[in-house]
Amino acid sequence: KQLTIEYLSSDLFKGVGPSTAKKIVSVTGPDIFEFFKKVDACEILMNQVPGMTEEKVNNILVIIRNSFTEKKVFDMISPFGGTFTHAKKIYDKYKVNSINELKKDPYNACYSVDIPFSVADSLGQSLGFDKYSKERLSTLIYKVLQCNESYGNTYISLQSFHSFLSNVKKQLAFKEEIPMSILAPIIMQLKGVKIIKDENDILSGEIIKNTYSEIFSNKSKYEGNRTYYGKIIDNTEVID
């Protein structure tokens, strides 16, 4: 019931505040989608909710019909701390594929639209994702690379990688110890990421044409693609 009140109080429904939402839900019950299947649903609301005009009811009806998938996304993530704003972000990106994307990889779906890791992780665990799954650890790795990039770097040594990793794990409340033997194969599979074993590559022209300013100027193009347009330099540790 409270989730439906929050849903009706969201930015989707202009002019419907928490007070009006409570009155509507007291008539419709918690399953507002089921209620609006009734032939006389609009008439019932106009008669039983003070100030509910035909125009307002019709507006609500149109939005509900158009936001069915958004509501399903909300129902899926809300038990894990997800809000309707989060659900709308996911829907705006994935549209009718939203539920499938969440089931396939909740970590990627949430990361791509800046939804907290805690929401993705709780949902992922409920869907049976292992704590060492590629989907879960990929998000951790991208967060590390994102931190490195925020300092203007397109390259990162493994020593720095471990340092950032420690900080990111604290931020995300990521409790597990993850050996590099597990992370390295995942890193090498990520799009746009390369582990360089030859230290001389640092001096190549590639770093000049792949500068941070170039990445930043194209950020809108890359954003949300879970792609890191930099490199990890393996000059401090051997990876098997």
PDB file of C-alpha atoms in Angstrom:
ATOM      1  CA  LYS A   1       0.000   0.000   0.000  1.00  0.00           C
ATOM      2  CA  GLN A   2       2.757   2.461   0.942  1.00  0.00           C
ATOM      3  CA  LEU A   3       4.632   1.688  -2.299  1.00  0.00           C
ATOM      4  CA  THR A   4       1.515   2.564  -4.328  1.00  0.00           C
ATOM      5  CA  ILE A   5       1.178   5.853  -2.418  1.00  0.00           C
ATOM      6  CA  GLU A   6       4.830   6.660  -3.209  1.00  0.00           C
ATOM      7  CA  TYR A   7       4.226   5.739  -6.842  1.00  0.00           C
ATOM      8  CA  LEU A   8       1.205   8.078  -7.136  1.00  0.00           C
ATOM      9  CA  SER A   9       3.122  10.827  -5.297  1.00  0.00           C
ATOM     10  CA  SER A  10       6.035  10.651  -7.757  1.00  0.00           C
ATOM     11  CA  ASP A  11       6.816  13.240 -10.429  1.00  0.00           C
ATOM     12  CA  LEU A  12       4.838  11.195 -12.952  1.00  0.00           C
ATOM     13  CA  PHE A  13       1.512  12.361 -11.558  1.00  0.00           C
ATOM     14  CA  LYS A  14       1.385  16.150 -11.622  1.00  0.00           C
ATOM     15  CA  GLY A  15      -0.891  17.623  -8.969  1.00  0.00           C
ATOM     16  CA  VAL A  16      -1.092  14.417  -6.915  1.00  0.00           C
ATOM     17  CA  GLY A  17       0.605  14.814  -3.554  1.00  0.00           C
ATOM     18  CA  PRO A  18       0.924  12.296  -0.682  1.00  0.00           C
ATOM     19  CA  SER A  19      -2.417  13.352   0.814  1.00  0.00           C
ATOM     20  CA  THR A  20      -4.373  12.863  -2.429  1.00  0.00           C
ATOM     21  CA  ALA A  21      -2.446   9.645  -3.142  1.00  0.00           C
ATOM     22  CA  LYS A  22      -3.545   8.207   0.216  1.00  0.00           C
ATOM     23  CA  LYS A  23      -7.188   9.049  -0.567  1.00  0.00           C
ATOM     24  CA  ILE A  24      -6.908   7.410  -3.990  1.00  0.00           C
ATOM     25  CA  VAL A  25      -5.318   4.248  -2.573  1.00  0.00           C
ATOM     26  CA  SER A  26      -7.980   4.051   0.155  1.00  0.00           C
ATOM     27  CA  VAL A  27     -10.453   3.593  -2.718  1.00  0.00           C
ATOM     28  CA  THR A  28      -8.400   1.618  -5.242  1.00  0.00           C
ATOM     29  CA  GLY A  29      -6.476  -0.620  -2.863  1.00  0.00           C
ATOM     30  CA  PRO A  30      -2.727  -1.291  -3.290  1.00  0.00           C
ATOM     31  CA  ASP A  31      -3.048  -2.768  -6.816  1.00  0.00           C
ATOM     32  CA  ILE A  32      -3.999   0.350  -8.742  1.00  0.00           C
ATOM     33  CA  PHE A  33      -3.383  -1.348 -12.100  1.00  0.00           C
ATOM     34  CA  GLU A  34      -5.966  -3.991 -11.285  1.00  0.00           C
ATOM     35  CA  PHE A  35      -8.420  -1.310 -10.129  1.00  0.00           C
ATOM     36  CA  PHE A  36      -8.220   0.577 -13.418  1.00  0.00           C
ATOM     37  CA  LYS A  37      -9.252  -2.543 -15.311  1.00  0.00           C
ATOM     38  CA  LYS A  38     -12.767  -1.887 -14.012  1.00  0.00           C
ATOM     39  CA  VAL A  39     -15.125  -0.296 -16.526  1.00  0.00           C
ATOM     40  CA  ASP A  40     -16.387   2.225 -13.971  1.00  0.00           C
ATOM     41  CA  ALA A  41     -12.986   2.935 -12.300  1.00  0.00           C
ATOM     42  CA  CYS A  42     -12.931   6.615 -13.246  1.00  0.00           C
ATOM     43  CA  GLU A  43     -16.492   7.152 -12.051  1.00  0.00           C
ATOM     44  CA  ILE A  44     -15.747   5.455  -8.705  1.00  0.00           C
ATOM     45  CA  LEU A  45     -12.748   7.725  -8.077  1.00  0.00           C
ATOM     46  CA  MET A  46     -14.653  10.884  -8.979  1.00  0.00           C
ATOM     47  CA  ASN A  47     -17.453   9.960  -6.600  1.00  0.00           C
ATOM     48  CA  GLN A  48     -15.300   8.834  -3.670  1.00  0.00           C
ATOM     49  CA  VAL A  49     -12.203  11.061  -3.756  1.00  0.00           C
ATOM     50  CA  PRO A  50     -12.886  14.756  -2.976  1.00  0.00           C
ATOM     51  CA  GLY A  51     -11.642  17.146  -5.672  1.00  0.00           C
ATOM     52  CA  MET A  52     -11.050  14.351  -8.185  1.00  0.00           C
ATOM     53  CA  THR A  53     -12.274  15.747 -11.503  1.00  0.00           C
ATOM     54  CA  GLU A  54     -12.808  13.800 -14.708  1.00  0.00           C
ATOM     55  CA  GLU A  55      -9.717  15.456 -16.229  1.00  0.00           C
ATOM     56  CA  LYS A  56      -7.506  14.449 -13.285  1.00  0.00           C
ATOM     57  CA  VAL A  57      -8.765  10.859 -13.310  1.00  0.00           C
ATOM     58  CA  ASN A  58      -8.262  10.520 -17.059  1.00  0.00           C
ATOM     59  CA  ASN A  59      -4.719  11.895 -16.737  1.00  0.00           C
ATOM     60  CA  ILE A  60      -3.939   9.303 -14.051  1.00  0.00           C
ATOM     61  CA  LEU A  61      -5.442   6.556 -16.190  1.00  0.00           C
ATOM     62  CA  VAL A  62      -3.318   7.482 -19.241  1.00  0.00           C
ATOM     63  CA  ILE A  63      -0.097   7.612 -17.197  1.00  0.00           C
ATOM     64  CA  ILE A  64      -0.821   4.294 -15.479  1.00  0.00           C
ATOM     65  CA  ARG A  65      -1.448   2.594 -18.798  1.00  0.00           C
ATOM     66  CA  ASN A  66       1.788   4.027 -20.194  1.00  0.00           C
ATOM     67  CA  SER A  67       3.877   3.274 -17.114  1.00  0.00           C
ATOM     68  CA  PHE A  68       3.009  -0.366 -16.586  1.00  0.00           C
ATOM     69  CA  THR A  69       6.620  -1.496 -17.183  1.00  0.00           C
ATOM     70  CA  GLU A  70       7.968   1.256 -14.914  1.00  0.00           C
ATOM     71  CA  LYS A  71       5.712   0.018 -12.125  1.00  0.00           C
ATOM     72  CA  LYS A  72       6.920  -3.559 -12.666  1.00  0.00           C
ATOM     73  CA  VAL A  73      10.531  -2.329 -12.423  1.00  0.00           C
ATOM     74  CA  PHE A  74       9.657  -0.419  -9.257  1.00  0.00           C
ATOM     75  CA  ASP A  75       8.037  -3.508  -7.742  1.00  0.00           C
ATOM     76  CA  MET A  76      11.178  -5.480  -8.572  1.00  0.00           C
ATOM     77  CA  ILE A  77      13.739  -3.099  -7.021  1.00  0.00           C
ATOM     78  CA  SER A  78      11.750  -1.480  -4.193  1.00  0.00           C
ATOM     79  CA  PRO A  79      12.220  -4.365  -1.706  1.00  0.00           C
ATOM     80  CA  PHE A  80      15.973  -3.702  -1.986  1.00  0.00           C
ATOM     81  CA  GLY A  81      15.909   0.070  -1.475  1.00  0.00           C
ATOM     82  CA  GLY A  82      15.117   1.093  -5.043  1.00  0.00           C
ATOM     83  CA  THR A  83      12.899   4.157  -5.524  1.00  0.00           C
ATOM     84  CA  PHE A  84      10.479   5.066  -8.265  1.00  0.00           C
ATOM     85  CA  THR A  85      13.060   7.568  -9.530  1.00  0.00           C
ATOM     86  CA  HIS A  86      15.466   4.634  -9.918  1.00  0.00           C
ATOM     87  CA  ALA A  87      12.802   2.630 -11.735  1.00  0.00           C
ATOM     88  CA  LYS A  88      12.169   5.512 -14.119  1.00  0.00           C
ATOM     89  CA  LYS A  89      15.901   5.778 -14.898  1.00  0.00           C
ATOM     90  CA  ILE A  90      16.042   2.089 -15.759  1.00  0.00           C
ATOM     91  CA  TYR A  91      12.896   2.323 -17.876  1.00  0.00           C
ATOM     92  CA  ASP A  92      14.138   5.431 -19.717  1.00  0.00           C
ATOM     93  CA  LYS A  93      17.252   3.510 -20.748  1.00  0.00           C
ATOM     94  CA  TYR A  94      15.915   0.019 -21.435  1.00  0.00           C
ATOM     95  CA  LYS A  95      12.193   0.619 -22.151  1.00  0.00           C
ATOM     96  CA  VAL A  96      10.239  -2.641 -22.594  1.00  0.00           C
ATOM     97  CA  ASN A  97      13.449  -4.652 -22.031  1.00  0.00           C
ATOM     98  CA  SER A  98      13.892  -3.255 -18.504  1.00  0.00           C
ATOM     99  CA  ILE A  99      12.816  -6.368 -16.602  1.00  0.00           C
ATOM    100  CA  ASN A 100      14.884  -8.665 -18.837  1.00  0.00           C
ATOM    101  CA  GLU A 101      17.975  -6.454 -18.397  1.00  0.00           C
ATOM    102  CA  LEU A 102      17.570  -6.475 -14.621  1.00  0.00           C
ATOM    103  CA  LYS A 103      17.262 -10.243 -14.567  1.00  0.00           C
ATOM    104  CA  LYS A 104      20.179 -10.741 -16.973  1.00  0.00           C
ATOM    105  CA  ASP A 105      22.591  -8.418 -15.168  1.00  0.00           C
ATOM    106  CA  PRO A 106      21.202  -6.247 -12.348  1.00  0.00           C
ATOM    107  CA  TYR A 107      24.677  -4.837 -11.697  1.00  0.00           C
ATOM    108  CA  ASN A 108      25.089  -3.472 -15.210  1.00  0.00           C
ATOM    109  CA  ALA A 109      21.485  -2.247 -15.418  1.00  0.00           C
ATOM    110  CA  CYS A 110      21.853  -0.287 -12.169  1.00  0.00           C
ATOM    111  CA  TYR A 111      25.435   0.900 -12.750  1.00  0.00           C
ATOM    112  CA  SER A 112      24.566   2.301 -16.185  1.00  0.00           C
ATOM    113  CA  VAL A 113      22.056   4.756 -14.696  1.00  0.00           C
ATOM    114  CA  ASP A 114      23.863   5.536 -11.401  1.00  0.00           C
ATOM    115  CA  ILE A 115      21.687   3.489  -9.069  1.00  0.00           C
ATOM    116  CA  PRO A 116      23.458   2.591  -5.788  1.00  0.00           C
ATOM    117  CA  PHE A 117      25.445  -0.645  -5.738  1.00  0.00           C
ATOM    118  CA  SER A 118      23.591  -1.736  -2.594  1.00  0.00           C
ATOM    119  CA  VAL A 119      20.322  -1.899  -4.570  1.00  0.00           C
ATOM    120  CA  ALA A 120      21.941  -3.868  -7.410  1.00  0.00           C
ATOM    121  CA  ASP A 121      23.743  -6.200  -5.026  1.00  0.00           C
ATOM    122  CA  SER A 122      20.668  -7.053  -2.969  1.00  0.00           C
ATOM    123  CA  LEU A 123      18.667  -7.654  -6.142  1.00  0.00           C
ATOM    124  CA  GLY A 124      21.526  -9.687  -7.623  1.00  0.00           C
ATOM    125  CA  GLN A 125      21.731 -11.932  -4.573  1.00  0.00           C
ATOM    126  CA  SER A 126      17.966 -12.507  -4.670  1.00  0.00           C
ATOM    127  CA  LEU A 127      18.332 -13.562  -8.322  1.00  0.00           C
ATOM    128  CA  GLY A 128      21.090 -16.023  -7.432  1.00  0.00           C
ATOM    129  CA  PHE A 129      24.209 -14.172  -8.629  1.00  0.00           C
ATOM    130  CA  ASP A 130      27.355 -15.484  -6.946  1.00  0.00           C
ATOM    131  CA  LYS A 131      29.543 -13.065  -4.967  1.00  0.00           C
ATOM    132  CA  TYR A 132      32.399 -13.787  -7.391  1.00  0.00           C
ATOM    133  CA  SER A 133      30.267 -13.568 -10.532  1.00  0.00           C
ATOM    134  CA  LYS A 134      31.614 -11.630 -13.494  1.00  0.00           C
ATOM    135  CA  GLU A 135      28.571  -9.335 -13.393  1.00  0.00           C
ATOM    136  CA  ARG A 136      29.165  -8.341  -9.775  1.00  0.00           C
ATOM    137  CA  LEU A 137      32.930  -7.964  -9.956  1.00  0.00           C
ATOM    138  CA  SER A 138      32.781  -6.039 -13.247  1.00  0.00           C
ATOM    139  CA  THR A 139      30.921  -3.252 -11.480  1.00  0.00           C
ATOM    140  CA  LEU A 140      33.581  -3.139  -8.776  1.00  0.00           C
ATOM    141  CA  ILE A 141      36.329  -2.942 -11.412  1.00  0.00           C
ATOM    142  CA  TYR A 142      34.563  -0.177 -13.346  1.00  0.00           C
ATOM    143  CA  LYS A 143      34.118   1.819 -10.148  1.00  0.00           C
ATOM    144  CA  VAL A 144      37.876   1.570  -9.573  1.00  0.00           C
ATOM    145  CA  LEU A 145      38.619   2.702 -13.122  1.00  0.00           C
ATOM    146  CA  GLN A 146      36.085   5.504 -12.765  1.00  0.00           C
ATOM    147  CA  CYS A 147      37.909   6.777  -9.670  1.00  0.00           C
ATOM    148  CA  ASN A 148      41.214   6.620 -11.518  1.00  0.00           C
ATOM    149  CA  GLU A 149      39.735   8.501 -14.474  1.00  0.00           C
ATOM    150  CA  SER A 150      38.418  11.237 -12.179  1.00  0.00           C
ATOM    151  CA  TYR A 151      42.070  12.100 -11.481  1.00  0.00           C
ATOM    152  CA  GLY A 152      42.667  12.630 -15.210  1.00  0.00           C
ATOM    153  CA  ASN A 153      44.344   9.276 -15.807  1.00  0.00           C
ATOM    154  CA  THR A 154      43.800   6.912 -18.706  1.00  0.00           C
ATOM    155  CA  TYR A 155      46.450   4.491 -17.423  1.00  0.00           C
ATOM    156  CA  ILE A 156      46.672   2.850 -14.020  1.00  0.00           C
ATOM    157  CA  SER A 157      49.338   0.674 -12.458  1.00  0.00           C
ATOM    158  CA  LEU A 158      48.301  -2.392 -10.543  1.00  0.00           C
ATOM    159  CA  GLN A 159      49.687  -0.810  -7.400  1.00  0.00           C
ATOM    160  CA  SER A 160      47.296   2.117  -7.862  1.00  0.00           C
ATOM    161  CA  PHE A 161      44.551  -0.296  -8.854  1.00  0.00           C
ATOM    162  CA  HIS A 162      44.851  -2.066  -5.496  1.00  0.00           C
ATOM    163  CA  SER A 163      44.835   1.271  -3.678  1.00  0.00           C
ATOM    164  CA  PHE A 164      41.663   2.450  -5.423  1.00  0.00           C
ATOM    165  CA  LEU A 165      40.140  -1.002  -4.998  1.00  0.00           C
ATOM    166  CA  SER A 166      40.495  -0.782  -1.235  1.00  0.00           C
ATOM    167  CA  ASN A 167      38.739   2.601  -1.151  1.00  0.00           C
ATOM    168  CA  VAL A 168      35.947   1.557  -3.508  1.00  0.00           C
ATOM    169  CA  LYS A 169      35.244  -1.591  -1.475  1.00  0.00           C
ATOM    170  CA  LYS A 170      34.743   0.584   1.606  1.00  0.00           C
ATOM    171  CA  GLN A 171      32.399   2.939  -0.284  1.00  0.00           C
ATOM    172  CA  LEU A 172      30.304   0.052  -1.588  1.00  0.00           C
ATOM    173  CA  ALA A 173      30.431  -1.939   1.671  1.00  0.00           C
ATOM    174  CA  PHE A 174      32.010  -4.730  -0.362  1.00  0.00           C
ATOM    175  CA  LYS A 175      33.169  -7.150   2.337  1.00  0.00           C
ATOM    176  CA  GLU A 176      34.692 -10.041   0.375  1.00  0.00           C
ATOM    177  CA  GLU A 177      38.418 -10.357  -0.195  1.00  0.00           C
ATOM    178  CA  ILE A 178      38.952 -10.785  -3.929  1.00  0.00           C
ATOM    179  CA  PRO A 179      42.292 -12.148  -5.114  1.00  0.00           C
ATOM    180  CA  MET A 180      43.794 -10.750  -8.308  1.00  0.00           C
ATOM    181  CA  SER A 181      43.700 -14.259  -9.751  1.00  0.00           C
ATOM    182  CA  ILE A 182      39.895 -13.860  -9.890  1.00  0.00           C
ATOM    183  CA  LEU A 183      39.837 -10.200 -10.972  1.00  0.00           C
ATOM    184  CA  ALA A 184      42.487 -10.388 -13.720  1.00  0.00           C
ATOM    185  CA  PRO A 185      40.563 -12.672 -16.137  1.00  0.00           C
ATOM    186  CA  ILE A 186      37.491 -10.447 -15.739  1.00  0.00           C
ATOM    187  CA  ILE A 187      39.530  -7.289 -16.354  1.00  0.00           C
ATOM    188  CA  MET A 188      40.898  -8.732 -19.576  1.00  0.00           C
ATOM    189  CA  GLN A 189      37.379  -9.457 -20.848  1.00  0.00           C
ATOM    190  CA  LEU A 190      36.058  -5.943 -20.266  1.00  0.00           C
ATOM    191  CA  LYS A 191      35.410  -3.785 -23.294  1.00  0.00           C
ATOM    192  CA  GLY A 192      37.999  -1.048 -23.792  1.00  0.00           C
ATOM    193  CA  VAL A 193      40.348  -2.337 -21.082  1.00  0.00           C
ATOM    194  CA  LYS A 194      43.762  -3.797 -21.810  1.00  0.00           C
ATOM    195  CA  ILE A 195      46.466  -5.097 -19.493  1.00  0.00           C
ATOM    196  CA  ILE A 196      49.881  -4.073 -20.815  1.00  0.00           C
ATOM    197  CA  LYS A 197      52.869  -6.180 -19.797  1.00  0.00           C
ATOM    198  CA  ASP A 198      55.427  -4.118 -21.719  1.00  0.00           C
ATOM    199  CA  GLU A 199      56.299  -0.988 -19.746  1.00  0.00           C
ATOM    200  CA  ASN A 200      57.576   0.685 -22.942  1.00  0.00           C
ATOM    201  CA  ASP A 201      54.002   1.015 -24.134  1.00  0.00           C
ATOM    202  CA  ILE A 202      53.720   3.985 -21.775  1.00  0.00           C
ATOM    203  CA  LEU A 203      55.956   5.949 -24.150  1.00  0.00           C
ATOM    204  CA  SER A 204      54.022   5.114 -27.302  1.00  0.00           C
ATOM    205  CA  GLY A 205      51.916   7.619 -29.202  1.00  0.00           C
ATOM    206  CA  GLU A 206      48.818   5.805 -28.065  1.00  0.00           C
ATOM    207  CA  ILE A 207      48.700   7.616 -24.746  1.00  0.00           C
ATOM    208  CA  ILE A 208      48.836  10.968 -26.559  1.00  0.00           C
ATOM    209  CA  LYS A 209      45.805  10.303 -28.745  1.00  0.00           C
ATOM    210  CA  ASN A 210      43.911   8.658 -25.884  1.00  0.00           C
ATOM    211  CA  THR A 211      44.242  11.504 -23.403  1.00  0.00           C
ATOM    212  CA  TYR A 212      41.780  12.175 -20.634  1.00  0.00           C
ATOM    213  CA  SER A 213      40.611  15.392 -22.323  1.00  0.00           C
ATOM    214  CA  GLU A 214      39.602  13.359 -25.379  1.00  0.00           C
ATOM    215  CA  ILE A 215      37.689  10.911 -23.202  1.00  0.00           C
ATOM    216  CA  PHE A 216      36.040  13.713 -21.257  1.00  0.00           C
ATOM    217  CA  SER A 217      34.913  15.585 -24.379  1.00  0.00           C
ATOM    218  CA  ASN A 218      33.194  12.402 -25.549  1.00  0.00           C
ATOM    219  CA  LYS A 219      31.858  11.429 -22.146  1.00  0.00           C
ATOM    220  CA  SER A 220      28.207  11.728 -23.144  1.00  0.00           C
ATOM    221  CA  LYS A 221      28.915   9.303 -25.983  1.00  0.00           C
ATOM    222  CA  TYR A 222      30.524   6.744 -23.666  1.00  0.00           C
ATOM    223  CA  GLU A 223      28.399   7.273 -20.553  1.00  0.00           C
ATOM    224  CA  GLY A 224      26.433   4.293 -19.341  1.00  0.00           C
ATOM    225  CA  ASN A 225      28.179   1.830 -21.634  1.00  0.00           C
ATOM    226  CA  ARG A 226      30.378   0.361 -18.900  1.00  0.00           C
ATOM    227  CA  THR A 227      33.344   0.983 -21.174  1.00  0.00           C
ATOM    228  CA  TYR A 228      36.695   2.203 -19.914  1.00  0.00           C
ATOM    229  CA  TYR A 229      38.754   3.896 -22.603  1.00  0.00           C
ATOM    230  CA  GLY A 230      42.030   3.547 -20.748  1.00  0.00           C
ATOM    231  CA  LYS A 231      44.587   0.897 -19.933  1.00  0.00           C
ATOM    232  CA  ILE A 232      45.859  -0.966 -16.907  1.00  0.00           C
ATOM    233  CA  ILE A 233      49.620  -1.153 -16.888  1.00  0.00           C
ATOM    234  CA  ASP A 234      51.051  -4.347 -15.471  1.00  0.00           C
ATOM    235  CA  ASN A 235      54.445  -3.031 -14.399  1.00  0.00           C
ATOM    236  CA  THR A 236      54.243  -3.896 -10.722  1.00  0.00           C
ATOM    237  CA  GLU A 237      52.847  -7.404 -10.588  1.00  0.00           C
ATOM    238  CA  VAL A 238      52.817 -10.525 -12.698  1.00  0.00           C
ATOM    239  CA  ILE A 239      49.402 -11.817 -13.695  1.00  0.00           C
ATOM    240  CA  ASP A 240      49.201 -15.467 -14.568  1.00  0.00           C
TER     241      ASP A 240
END
